[in-house]
Each structure stands twice: as structure tokens, then as C-alpha cells.
């Protein structure tokens, strides 16, 4: 079974700190990887995607991909209380279907 | 630009009643369309996806069904709701396999 695993949290970080969110996946044929943010009671919204090994930066967000280790992460620098949400990792597998992890709840404390 | 609309936003339905959730996408043609369900505190479960008019694939056998009567319209239905059908239903679209999925606003369904 093609799985995407995330620690459910909550991950608690102080305001201004770096939040590190991790995700592992089982399908070695996966080609593209996505991070979504979901506020309570709302639909998920795309933060960023990554296709190649290495880092991809967008503002305060950095996605990191290591296909050999089947590992993708999201770093949030200078975390703000408004970043408090559930973060969903999604993986597009070799069958071209998007599989979501269960999400990590992030709490940024002022 | 592309937009996706989903309705109704919330509904409370008795057990055994029918269901119809509707989703439309604007600004694109021949999108791949998806219905997901998210139970309280849980991850996203793919229910149905469609790559074209009249083409529906079911991921999870249950008392729900989906239809795509037009290119940019996707409907989720049930003839008789169960308590376990309660949850947050999300319609989503993507322009092609491998690309980003975008979600509608979601529909909160409570079966009582």
C-alpha cells in the first residue's frame, strides 16, 4: 500500500523559531511532492511543491526533498502565530494519484 | 484565472435521507476532478475521481456515488445517508496528472 506518514503532533514552537515538519513516503516511484496548510474548519491551501532533490525556498518556507531516503520536509522560518494550522504532505505516486498524509498540527505560541 | 466552487457549505441531514453536493470549476477545460472526505481530526480520503465527462473511478466502496454530467461539473450523491457519512467533503481539481491539486471551500455534512 502506498503510504504517506506524518507525525500528527501537535508540534509546538515559540514565535520567531523555526518549525520543522517531516513526511516520509513508501512509493519510490513518486515524482512530485506538495505541502498544504489547513486552518481549522477550512479547506487545504497549497504552500509549495517540489520535484527535485534538494531545497526549494519560497519566502519563509523551505521544502526539502531526499528521494533516496524517501523523505520530504517543510521548514518555516520566523514562525508566526498565524502559521498555527495543520500541514498536509501530499505525494504524487508512480500511478499519478495524489496521496495525503494525516497531517501535522503546528502550534506557534506568542 | 481558475476558480472552484462547491455547495452547500454546510448541511445537516437525517439518517436515510438523500445527499447531493455539487462542484463546478471555472477558467479551465477538461480538468481532473476529485471528491475527498475528511473525518474529524483525520486525513483526506479520496472517494472518487474523474478524468472526463461520464468517467468516474471509485476508490472506496460505500453508499456514495459520483457523476460528471458536464466537463466542469462534479456531483457527489447518496440515496440513503449513514451516520458514518458525516464529515468534511472537499471537491478538488487539477489540470493533469502530476500537477497541483486545488480544493474548493468544502462542505460540512452532519448526519443525525
XYZ file of N, CA and C in Angstrom:
666
model
N 0.838 -1.193 0.000
C 0.000 0.000 0.000
C 0.871 1.239 0.000
N 0.498 2.197 -0.819
C 1.281 3.412 -0.925
C 0.905 4.330 0.201
N 1.884 4.665 1.061
C 1.586 5.419 2.264
C 2.412 6.683 2.344
N 1.819 7.659 3.025
C 2.498 8.903 3.360
C 2.299 9.102 4.855
N 3.407 9.209 5.565
C 3.343 9.259 7.014
C 3.812 10.608 7.549
N 3.055 11.130 8.492
C 3.418 12.348 9.191
C 3.144 12.175 10.674
N 3.953 12.818 11.501
C 3.672 12.856 12.925
C 2.483 13.785 13.138
N 1.476 13.295 13.862
C 0.249 14.085 13.996
C 0.414 15.313 14.873
N 1.480 15.308 15.724
C 1.707 16.447 16.603
C 0.778 16.421 17.813
N 0.555 17.577 18.460
C 0.955 18.891 17.948
C 2.435 19.186 18.145
N 2.964 19.928 17.165
C 4.304 20.445 17.244
C 4.190 21.881 17.738
N 4.784 22.143 18.873
C 4.673 23.465 19.480
C 6.017 24.176 19.395
N 6.018 25.378 18.815
C 7.235 26.171 18.707
C 6.940 27.587 19.158
N 7.934 28.277 19.706
C 7.716 29.679 20.090
C 7.756 30.583 18.874
N 7.102 31.697 18.978
C 7.100 32.680 17.906
C 8.528 33.091 17.564
N 8.813 33.138 16.266
C 10.139 33.509 15.799
C 11.076 32.337 15.576
N 10.703 31.167 16.038
C 11.547 29.979 15.886
C 11.318 29.329 14.523
N 12.161 28.333 14.229
C 11.994 27.548 13.008
C 11.142 26.314 13.318
N 10.094 26.131 12.541
C 9.273 24.925 12.664
C 9.695 23.945 11.586
N 9.913 22.705 11.962
C 10.338 21.669 11.024
C 9.294 20.564 10.971
N 8.725 20.380 9.804
C 7.661 19.394 9.617
C 8.164 18.316 8.677
N 7.940 17.075 9.039
C 8.523 15.968 8.297
C 7.479 15.026 7.722
N 7.887 14.349 6.658
C 6.976 13.461 5.955
C 7.794 12.358 5.290
N 7.374 11.126 5.424
C 8.017 10.021 4.714
C 6.991 9.349 3.822
N 7.479 8.737 2.739
C 6.565 8.097 1.802
C 7.134 6.752 1.393
N 6.259 5.876 0.968
C 6.686 4.494 0.727
C 6.940 4.182 -0.745
N 6.341 4.940 -1.657
C 6.449 4.621 -3.077
C 7.686 5.277 -3.693
N 8.676 4.473 -4.016
C 9.921 5.008 -4.574
C 9.731 5.648 -5.936
N 8.628 5.341 -6.592
C 8.363 5.924 -7.900
C 7.719 7.293 -7.845
N 7.519 7.831 -6.655
C 6.872 9.131 -6.510
C 7.716 10.223 -7.157
N 7.013 11.143 -7.821
C 7.709 12.138 -8.627
C 7.541 13.567 -8.139
N 6.413 13.866 -7.537
C 6.180 15.246 -7.109
C 5.558 15.259 -5.721
N 5.871 16.348 -5.007
C 5.563 16.406 -3.581
C 5.014 17.784 -3.244
N 4.008 17.800 -2.394
C 3.288 19.035 -2.122
C 3.100 19.222 -0.627
N 3.094 20.486 -0.227
C 2.740 20.832 1.150
C 1.523 21.749 1.120
N 0.517 21.373 1.922
C -0.696 22.161 2.064
C -0.839 22.597 3.515
N -1.447 23.748 3.682
C -1.777 24.245 5.016
C -3.298 24.228 5.152
N -3.781 23.759 6.289
C -5.214 23.698 6.514
C -5.543 24.296 7.870
N -6.210 25.434 7.838
C -6.690 26.026 9.067
C -7.942 25.267 9.510
N -8.189 25.313 10.801
C -9.304 24.568 11.368
C -10.621 24.950 10.697
N -11.324 23.969 10.186
C -12.622 24.209 9.561
C -12.564 24.697 8.131
N -11.356 24.814 7.581
C -11.195 25.323 6.216
C -10.610 24.246 5.312
N -10.627 24.516 4.016
C -10.059 23.563 3.066
C -8.545 23.769 2.952
N -7.825 22.745 2.529
C -6.372 22.875 2.392
C -6.002 23.875 1.296
N -4.925 24.602 1.527
C -4.401 25.520 0.522
C -2.938 25.181 0.278
N -2.537 25.249 -0.978
C -1.183 24.884 -1.354
C -0.178 25.903 -0.826
N 0.892 25.402 -0.207
C 2.003 26.262 0.202
C 3.089 26.215 -0.854
N 3.523 25.013 -1.179
C 4.548 24.873 -2.195
C 4.672 23.430 -2.638
N 5.367 23.241 -3.754
C 5.608 21.906 -4.264
C 7.093 21.781 -4.588
N 7.548 20.540 -4.674
C 8.947 20.286 -5.004
C 9.022 19.013 -5.823
N 9.865 19.026 -6.845
C 10.004 17.871 -7.727
C 11.410 17.262 -7.678
N 12.412 18.095 -7.371
C 13.797 17.643 -7.453
C 14.423 17.548 -6.080
N 15.390 16.672 -5.953
C 16.142 16.567 -4.708
C 16.767 17.907 -4.336
N 16.803 18.162 -3.023
C 17.424 19.391 -2.556
C 16.405 20.291 -1.879
N 16.736 21.564 -1.867
C 15.907 22.548 -1.190
C 15.222 23.461 -2.192
N 14.044 23.909 -1.810
C 13.325 24.912 -2.589
C 12.759 25.925 -1.609
N 13.107 27.186 -1.826
C 12.727 28.226 -0.884
C 11.669 29.132 -1.483
N 10.709 29.532 -0.645
C 9.684 30.490 -1.052
C 9.329 31.317 0.179
N 9.935 32.497 0.267
C 9.694 33.342 1.423
C 10.195 32.693 2.694
N 9.332 32.563 3.681
C 9.735 31.935 4.948
C 9.701 30.413 4.897
N 9.248 29.863 3.792
C 9.080 28.421 3.670
C 10.204 27.812 2.830
N 10.691 26.658 3.291
C 11.670 25.884 2.531
C 11.221 24.426 2.519
N 11.080 23.877 1.332
C 10.793 22.459 1.198
C 12.098 21.728 0.903
N 12.258 20.575 1.510
C 13.463 19.774 1.309
C 13.040 18.374 0.869
N 13.719 17.870 -0.152
C 13.372 16.550 -0.679
C 14.616 15.681 -0.759
N 14.494 14.465 -0.269
C 15.550 13.471 -0.372
C 14.901 12.175 -0.853
N 14.969 11.934 -2.153
C 14.297 10.773 -2.731
C 14.952 9.463 -2.300
N 16.253 9.488 -2.085
C 16.940 8.259 -1.659
C 16.420 7.797 -0.308
N 16.170 8.751 0.570
C 15.660 8.434 1.908
C 14.139 8.463 1.966
N 13.500 8.814 0.862
C 12.043 8.898 0.774
C 11.497 9.811 1.862
N 12.000 11.006 1.844
C 11.775 11.952 2.929
C 11.585 13.343 2.346
N 10.533 14.021 2.804
C 10.320 15.408 2.398
C 9.965 16.207 3.647
N 10.475 17.410 3.725
C 10.223 18.215 4.906
C 9.856 19.635 4.513
N 9.280 20.339 5.477
C 8.931 21.740 5.303
C 9.468 22.502 6.504
N 10.274 23.522 6.228
C 10.781 24.392 7.277
C 10.072 25.730 7.189
N 9.634 26.218 8.325
C 9.014 27.528 8.402
C 9.886 28.392 9.299
N 10.517 29.393 8.706
C 11.382 30.297 9.473
C 10.553 31.416 10.073
N 11.062 31.969 11.188
C 10.389 33.089 11.847
C 8.890 32.782 12.001
N 8.609 31.672 12.637
C 7.220 31.217 12.784
C 6.357 32.272 13.464
N 5.145 32.420 12.960
C 4.188 33.377 13.483
C 2.956 32.645 14.011
N 2.243 33.247 14.957
C 1.011 32.601 15.443
C 0.042 32.277 14.306
N 0.070 33.079 13.244
C -0.814 32.827 12.098
C -0.415 31.584 11.309
N 0.767 31.032 11.597
C 1.181 29.782 10.959
C 0.565 28.568 11.649
N -0.074 28.787 12.768
C -0.704 27.677 13.501
C -1.812 27.078 12.646
N -1.634 25.819 12.306
C -2.547 25.135 11.384
C -2.105 23.676 11.300
N -2.833 22.911 10.531
C -2.396 21.553 10.213
C -1.742 21.559 8.839
N -0.586 20.923 8.746
C 0.170 20.900 7.493
C 0.109 19.491 6.912
N -0.373 19.433 5.683
C -0.556 18.158 4.995
C 0.523 17.971 3.944
N 1.142 16.815 3.993
C 2.099 16.415 2.962
C 1.351 15.569 1.944
N 1.598 15.796 0.667
C 0.943 15.011 -0.377
C 1.991 14.556 -1.379
N 1.843 13.329 -1.831
C 2.819 12.728 -2.727
C 2.115 12.199 -3.962
N 2.623 12.580 -5.130
C 2.084 12.064 -6.378
C 2.883 10.823 -6.747
N 2.237 9.683 -6.674
C 2.996 8.441 -6.834
C 3.128 8.042 -8.301
N 3.762 6.918 -8.505
C 4.041 6.478 -9.871
C 2.757 6.214 -10.651
N 1.668 5.969 -9.937
C 0.390 5.775 -10.591
C -0.338 7.080 -10.861
N 0.345 8.195 -10.632
C -0.213 9.525 -10.852
C -1.407 9.851 -9.982
N -1.471 9.235 -8.826
C -2.512 9.601 -7.869
C -1.859 10.289 -6.679
N -2.558 11.281 -6.158
C -2.043 12.055 -5.035
C -2.507 11.414 -3.739
N -1.538 11.084 -2.887
C -1.844 10.503 -1.583
C -1.451 11.492 -0.503
N -2.345 11.700 0.451
C -2.096 12.658 1.522
C -1.694 11.949 2.809
N -0.805 12.591 3.550
C -0.528 12.154 4.903
C -1.630 12.636 5.829
N -1.574 12.181 7.074
C -2.612 12.545 8.026
C -2.495 13.967 8.557
N -1.347 14.608 8.287
C -1.174 15.993 8.708
C -0.477 16.126 10.049
N 0.246 17.226 10.194
C 0.882 17.590 11.454
C 0.292 18.902 11.934
N -0.173 18.899 13.158
C -0.728 20.134 13.710
C 0.397 20.959 14.310
N 0.531 22.181 13.849
C 1.557 23.102 14.327
C 0.913 24.183 15.188
N 1.519 24.418 16.346
C 1.062 25.489 17.227
C 2.232 26.431 17.454
N 2.070 27.692 17.116
C 3.101 28.696 17.331
C 2.632 29.588 18.474
N 3.395 29.567 19.546
C 2.987 30.287 20.751
C 3.640 31.658 20.813
N 2.838 32.704 21.055
C 3.395 34.077 21.136
C 4.333 34.215 22.321
N -8.387 33.479 -14.461
C -7.839 32.529 -13.504
C -8.891 31.470 -13.182
N -8.383 30.353 -12.699
C -9.286 29.241 -12.403
C -9.883 29.371 -11.005
N -11.138 29.026 -10.889
C -11.790 29.023 -9.588
C -12.622 27.754 -9.463
N -12.842 27.348 -8.234
C -13.659 26.174 -7.956
C -14.685 26.545 -6.904
N -15.913 26.170 -7.166
C -16.995 26.477 -6.237
C -17.688 25.191 -5.819
N -18.043 25.139 -4.582
C -18.633 23.932 -4.018
C -19.786 24.353 -3.112
N -20.894 23.636 -3.203
C -22.034 23.953 -2.336
C -22.923 22.729 -2.120
N -23.723 22.737 -1.024
C -23.793 23.777 0.008
C -22.587 23.733 0.942
N -22.372 24.787 1.680
C -21.232 24.875 2.596
C -21.453 24.007 3.837
N -22.655 23.983 4.323
C -22.972 23.152 5.487
C -24.372 22.566 5.308
N -24.548 21.385 5.836
C -25.878 20.800 5.842
C -25.982 19.748 6.926
N -27.168 19.654 7.484
C -27.489 18.663 8.494
C -28.624 17.813 7.928
N -28.339 16.518 7.816
C -29.302 15.632 7.176
C -29.622 14.457 8.096
N -30.870 13.990 8.102
C -31.197 12.807 8.908
C -30.707 11.535 8.241
N -30.458 10.543 9.059
C -30.085 9.222 8.544
C -31.151 8.729 7.566
N -30.691 8.188 6.460
C -31.610 7.652 5.465
C -32.062 8.639 4.413
N -31.689 9.892 4.572
C -32.083 10.905 3.590
C -31.068 10.940 2.453
N -31.449 11.520 1.305
C -30.518 11.605 0.187
C -29.555 12.774 0.344
N -28.518 12.746 -0.507
C -27.495 13.782 -0.467
C -27.117 14.181 -1.877
N -26.880 15.457 -2.060
C -26.315 15.938 -3.310
C -25.403 17.119 -3.022
N -24.127 16.943 -3.317
C -23.148 18.019 -3.224
C -22.674 18.322 -4.631
N -22.543 19.613 -4.926
C -22.176 19.987 -6.285
C -20.914 20.838 -6.302
N -20.171 20.679 -7.372
C -18.890 21.368 -7.520
C -18.743 21.793 -8.972
N -18.317 23.029 -9.190
C -18.034 23.474 -10.552
C -16.680 24.175 -10.583
N -15.999 24.011 -11.682
C -14.707 24.643 -11.900
C -14.848 25.621 -13.057
N -14.243 26.786 -12.924
C -14.282 27.796 -13.977
C -12.868 28.154 -14.398
N -12.724 28.520 -15.648
C -11.438 29.005 -16.117
C -10.499 27.952 -16.636
N -10.980 26.733 -16.786
C -10.148 25.680 -17.332
C -11.042 24.675 -18.046
N -10.454 23.865 -18.883
C -11.243 22.856 -19.572
C -10.636 21.484 -19.343
N -11.495 20.467 -19.350
C -11.097 19.083 -19.160
C -10.222 18.863 -17.928
N -10.651 19.398 -16.784
C -9.852 19.157 -15.575
C -10.068 17.740 -15.052
N -9.116 17.246 -14.297
C -9.350 16.059 -13.483
C -10.058 16.537 -12.214
N -11.116 15.848 -11.840
C -11.906 16.273 -10.691
C -11.923 15.187 -9.617
N -11.990 15.611 -8.377
C -11.860 14.696 -7.237
C -12.874 15.043 -6.147
N -13.341 14.018 -5.455
C -14.066 14.179 -4.208
C -13.268 13.501 -3.100
N -12.980 14.278 -2.042
C -12.318 13.762 -0.856
C -13.253 13.903 0.338
N -13.020 13.078 1.330
C -13.708 13.242 2.609
C -12.662 13.296 3.718
N -12.940 14.155 4.677
C -12.058 14.276 5.829
C -12.913 14.145 7.072
N -12.778 13.035 7.786
C -13.486 12.867 9.046
C -12.802 13.734 10.093
N -13.504 14.012 11.179
C -12.999 14.907 12.215
C -11.620 14.449 12.695
N -10.627 15.353 12.596
C -9.288 15.050 13.083
C -8.534 14.015 12.274
N -9.018 13.736 11.067
C -8.380 12.689 10.257
C -7.831 13.263 8.961
N -7.148 12.408 8.220
C -6.582 12.822 6.941
C -7.610 12.804 5.834
N -7.148 13.105 4.634
C -8.014 13.162 3.464
C -8.145 11.779 2.835
N -9.381 11.385 2.607
C -9.666 10.110 1.974
C -10.246 10.362 0.588
N -9.591 9.849 -0.431
C -10.095 10.006 -1.787
C -11.302 9.095 -1.992
N -12.402 9.694 -2.438
C -13.632 8.933 -2.677
C -13.797 8.601 -4.154
N -13.724 9.625 -5.002
C -13.936 9.446 -6.434
C -13.020 10.391 -7.199
N -12.682 9.991 -8.419
C -12.014 10.924 -9.315
C -12.514 10.697 -10.721
N -12.368 11.744 -11.520
C -12.890 11.711 -12.881
C -11.918 12.408 -13.820
N -11.610 11.759 -14.935
C -10.707 12.354 -15.925
C -11.478 12.916 -17.109
N -12.805 12.740 -17.122
C -13.597 13.267 -18.221
C -15.076 13.047 -17.977
N -15.898 13.639 -18.841
C -17.348 13.526 -18.722
C -17.758 12.052 -18.685
N -18.563 11.713 -17.686
C -19.071 10.359 -17.570
C -18.078 9.325 -17.101
N -16.829 9.730 -16.864
C -15.786 8.789 -16.430
C -15.543 8.966 -14.935
N -15.945 7.973 -14.156
C -15.845 8.034 -12.711
C -15.095 6.812 -12.213
N -14.123 7.046 -11.348
C -13.414 5.951 -10.690
C -13.655 6.066 -9.197
N -13.992 4.931 -8.594
C -14.284 4.910 -7.165
C -13.110 4.297 -6.430
N -12.687 4.975 -5.372
C -11.569 4.482 -4.588
C -12.019 3.693 -3.372
N -13.193 4.004 -2.878
C -13.658 3.373 -1.635
C -15.108 2.935 -1.821
N -15.392 1.636 -1.713
C -16.779 1.189 -1.870
C -17.629 1.640 -0.692
N -18.748 2.249 -0.980
C -19.626 2.750 0.067
C -20.946 3.154 -0.565
N -21.788 3.807 0.220
C -23.109 4.151 -0.291
C -23.125 5.498 -0.986
N -21.967 5.992 -1.393
C -21.891 7.247 -2.125
C -21.656 6.976 -3.600
N -22.054 7.910 -4.437
C -21.791 7.816 -5.862
C -21.425 9.193 -6.378
N -20.814 9.221 -7.544
C -20.423 10.495 -8.147
C -20.811 10.488 -9.614
N -21.041 11.691 -10.123
C -21.360 11.827 -11.535
C -20.698 13.083 -12.076
N -20.433 13.051 -13.365
C -19.833 14.209 -14.042
C -20.637 14.446 -15.313
N -21.732 15.175 -15.189
C -22.611 15.390 -16.343
C -22.058 16.398 -17.348
N -21.180 17.279 -16.893
C -20.560 18.263 -17.775
C -19.065 18.323 -17.475
N -18.319 18.912 -18.379
C -16.859 18.915 -18.266
C -16.375 19.479 -16.939
N -17.032 20.537 -16.449
C -16.533 21.214 -15.255
C -17.487 21.094 -14.074
N -18.309 20.058 -14.072
C -19.268 19.850 -13.001
C -19.109 18.461 -12.432
N -19.055 18.384 -11.113
C -18.852 17.107 -10.438
C -19.838 17.049 -9.285
N -20.580 15.953 -9.188
C -21.642 15.838 -8.193
C -21.414 14.602 -7.337
N -21.565 14.758 -6.043
C -21.482 13.645 -5.103
C -22.873 13.385 -4.549
N -23.289 12.128 -4.567
C -24.664 11.808 -4.184
C -24.716 10.595 -3.270
N -25.832 10.521 -2.581
C -26.161 9.319 -1.826
C -27.673 9.176 -1.814
N -28.145 7.951 -1.891
C -29.588 7.718 -1.815
C -30.057 7.669 -0.373
N -29.195 7.108 0.499
C -29.559 6.982 1.910
C -28.321 7.201 2.768
N -28.277 8.286 3.485
C -27.114 8.618 4.296
C -27.037 7.761 5.556
N -25.791 7.497 5.942
C -25.493 6.806 7.187
C -24.836 7.784 8.150
N -24.873 7.477 9.437
C -24.199 8.328 10.422
C -22.714 8.471 10.075
N -22.127 7.393 9.587
C -20.691 7.396 9.283
C -20.341 8.259 8.070
N -21.338 8.776 7.370
C -21.070 9.657 6.236
C -20.767 11.089 6.676
N -20.940 11.382 7.934
C -20.623 12.729 8.431
C -19.156 13.050 8.192
N -18.896 14.303 7.845
C -17.518 14.708 7.621
C -17.437 15.961 6.777
N -16.227 16.277 6.416
C -15.933 17.457 5.600
C -15.619 16.959 4.199
N -16.441 17.343 3.238
C -16.297 16.875 1.869
C -15.649 17.966 1.023
N -14.636 17.564 0.307
C -13.862 18.513 -0.479
C -13.840 18.101 -1.940
N -14.194 19.026 -2.784
C -14.027 18.846 -4.214
C -12.688 19.457 -4.605
N -12.022 18.860 -5.557
C -10.720 19.368 -5.964
C -10.527 19.151 -7.464
N -9.582 19.904 -8.036
C -9.295 19.749 -9.456
C -7.796 19.905 -9.714
N -7.384 19.339 -10.821
C -6.023 19.552 -11.299
C -6.071 19.520 -12.815
N -5.101 20.163 -13.458
C -5.132 20.264 -14.911
C -4.629 18.999 -15.576
N -3.883 18.215 -14.857
C -3.392 16.970 -15.424
C -2.671 16.190 -14.355
N -2.419 14.948 -14.616
C -1.744 14.108 -13.633
C -0.367 14.685 -13.312
N -0.036 14.683 -12.042
C 1.260 15.190 -11.620
C 1.245 16.639 -11.221
N 0.210 17.332 -11.597
C 0.145 18.749 -11.263
C -0.533 18.981 -9.919
N -0.498 20.222 -9.508
C -1.054 20.594 -8.211
C -2.562 20.393 -8.173
N -3.045 19.923 -7.041
C -4.482 19.837 -6.802
C -4.926 21.073 -6.047
N -6.058 21.640 -6.459
C -6.630 22.798 -5.783
C -8.006 22.414 -5.248
N -8.280 22.872 -4.043
C -9.502 22.476 -3.360
C -10.572 23.561 -3.373
N -11.805 23.117 -3.357
C -12.918 24.020 -3.128
C -13.031 24.348 -1.651
N -14.065 25.105 -1.318
C -14.207 25.592 0.049
C -14.631 24.495 1.022
N -15.171 23.422 0.503
C -15.580 22.304 1.350
C -17.034 22.377 1.779
N -17.581 21.220 2.099
C -18.967 21.107 2.581
C -18.974 20.283 3.858
N -19.512 20.889 4.906
C -19.610 20.175 6.173
C -20.941 19.434 6.209
N -20.874 18.114 6.330
C -22.081 17.299 6.400
C -22.172 16.659 7.775
N -23.300 16.873 8.431
C -23.590 16.204 9.698
C -24.835 15.364 9.499
N -24.693 14.070 9.710
C -25.832 13.159 9.597
C -26.327 12.865 11.011
N -27.602 13.115 11.230
C -28.149 12.963 12.588
C -29.243 11.900 12.636
